Amino acid sequence: MSIPVRFDNVSKSFKTGESATALRDLIPSLVRRLRGADPDARKLFWALRDVSFEVAEGEVLGFVGRNGAGKSTTLKLVAGILRQNKGTVEVNGSLSALIEVGAGFHPDLTGRENIFMNGAVLGLSRRDIRARFDDIVAFAELEEFIDTPVKRYSSGMYMRLGFAVAVHVDPAILLIDEVLAVGDLAFRRKCLERVKLLRAAGKTILFVSHKMNDVRAICDRVMYVKDGLIHREGTALDVTREFEADMKRRSALEITGAPLSQRTDNAAVRVMHVEARDSSGAPVTELHSGQSLIIHAAIESDIELLDPILSVALLRSDNLRACCATTRVLGPRIPRVRGACTFEVEFDDLDLMDDFYAIETIVWNAEMNVPLAQHLNPTIRFIDERPPVNRPGVFHPAARFGAIEHGPDLES
Amino acid sequence: MNRTGIAARTYDATLGVMLDLVRKLVDCRELLYSLTIKEIKVRYKQSLLGIAWAVFMPVSMMLIFTFVFRRIAKVELEPLPGTGLPPSYAVFSYVGLLPWNLFSQSLTGAVNTLVTNRGLVAKVYFPREVFPLSKIFASFVDFLVASLVLVALMVWYHVPVQTTILWVPILLGIQLSFMLGCGLMLSMANLFYRDVQYIFQVAIQLWMFATSVAYPLPAEAAGPIAGPILRLNPMTPIIDGYRDAILYGRMPDLAASWGAWIVVGLVLWIGVLAFDRSQYLFAERM
């Protein structure tokens, strides 16, 4: 049994900056070359560095990673659209790449004509297409409009037609890059089912997606690509969870690094220092869901503040304000503040979902409509070891299910 | 299919690359067919006359040429063997215009084809040669349609069909090979440097007047500098050949134009080789 796809120390670089596409740029570069200067002084960007992996026959390999990590470059190397600078790319077997849906659709041609065109582009013969034509049209749900030029299609119809052709190709190796990510929910589910069918039929599939649920549903194995390297490789669940945790950490950092925190630095009122502590008073960066959190903050004011209001909120990595404690609601009333002072606020039994949370501390005026000082740091992580659920909320409620009372059907 | 690094790849620069191209094109004949059909359909969609334009273009050119070169500037044509009379200028120019239009239309299409299909070039892999080739094939269909007018003209002017007409497929083969070489070079060059399309627009006009499309163009008459250059233009012996085979009923004197055939061979060889070697760069240099 031959290996369908093998990468052996593959590297791929791109030149950054604009490449010369006009002759007037060619001439100066030739002059530089004649003078002995490096004609391609532009910087190289390494999209992939010494990447090696193998895909077994019938395996579904997923790629996850941030934009620009090298996922699409990998697929384009497999497809032969790009060529590596170093190393060996080995591909054994017929291959079809669903890298762009509806590639080559011509607006003036009808749906029917475009199916034949696009099918040919994806490597189907006319006989194959004729045999699948009805399936394709039914899949796209476009029976009524199949003889209408696609320029009159809505963007949804256009995409459906593109998907429908794409998922009816029948190669031994299938590359899917992000194409299943668009379209309405029902149609996406349909496409996913179709990919599962192809998988069940023993196709080797390389799958790139930003939708972790799709990756988990389809892939046997997942590679987390980061800065042109394979950062981690393993089962779909492990790798996607690590990737998600990384993404959350990153966006939490981005929130705390936002200019917001510096906004009031020049003001007379300043939040000097904020620290997260556990219930014993020790500083923490991580807590388990359900534990108590104590925020300790130091503020300083050059002027005398009358009736200021303090608030401490937890901002989740996706910028959702998960909860907010404020003296306006909880008390106590603070008659006046001047110079340096500290305060503490205790959050009891914070049963938040597994995620990163940035602590936002604000000193308000008496009406709580002007923030006098604002501070967004540090970030703490809540670790939740309970099984993950599909539709998490913000926190785990203190809820109980009662016993199930069966209807009459089950009594017989 | 095994793709190794650039450094590791060795090129069989002689026959291998040609055979490789033939094999690739046989493999993707379905795609070639579909793309050709698309070209034809797209060209005549939303036009009232449709494919009739394929006839209209060379016919209108023929009428203009007839007016200019019969009424204003009198062009001397070689007399027909037997009768001693010159052939009808309409037939003479149409026999030149048909292959010339095939040539210029194909190349005009080919020069932009990789750039306008950038979506496909950057996202889907198949041999990129099919892009210029489908332009050539689509123009060939127009050429066949326009040829019907030639048949009508021959009947009208009582031009007898002679056995030398069997030379036409051979000449056509040479012309198509030359067009393939030019088409590959132009489409590739325009992808890297967009100036090529503008230079081409001027060059193809000039080229027509440097070819025996509207008038006989004996290289000897062009002088010591222009003569040898004109002699290297393959389109003149090709068009003269068609006229010999169809109009004058004699064998085209292919041997006399050996320089032009070397040009055809070089253009085809360099075109195929250069295209093959640089096509992996297309997606990133778009």
Short mmCIF file of C-alpha atoms in Angstrom, two decimals, chain B residues 10 14 28 47 71 90 100 106 110 117 123 138 148 154 246 261 273-274:
data_model
loop_
_atom_site.label_atom_id
_atom_site.label_comp_id
_atom_site.label_asym_id
_atom_site.label_seq_id
_atom_site.Cartn_x
_atom_site.Cartn_y
_atom_site.Cartn_z
CA THR B 10 16.10 17.70 -14.06
CA THR B 14 14.65 17.77 -26.02
CA CYS B 28 -7.08 16.69 -19.64
CA SER B 47 -24.96 39.16 -29.04
CA ARG B 71 -9.41 51.04 -56.15
CA ALA B 90 -11.53 39.21 -53.14
CA TRP B 100 -4.34 35.62 -40.42
CA SER B 106 -5.86 33.27 -31.04
CA ALA B 110 -3.95 33.91 -25.40
CA ASN B 117 -8.21 33.20 -15.22
CA LYS B 123 -6.60 27.87 -6.77
CA ALA B 138 -12.06 28.47 -29.90
CA LEU B 148 -17.68 28.57 -45.46
CA MET B 154 -14.68 29.94 -54.84
CA ILE B 246 -6.06 26.72 -53.12
CA TRP B 261 10.53 26.93 -40.42
CA LEU B 273 9.97 24.43 -22.47
CA ALA B 274 9.80 27.86 -20.88
#
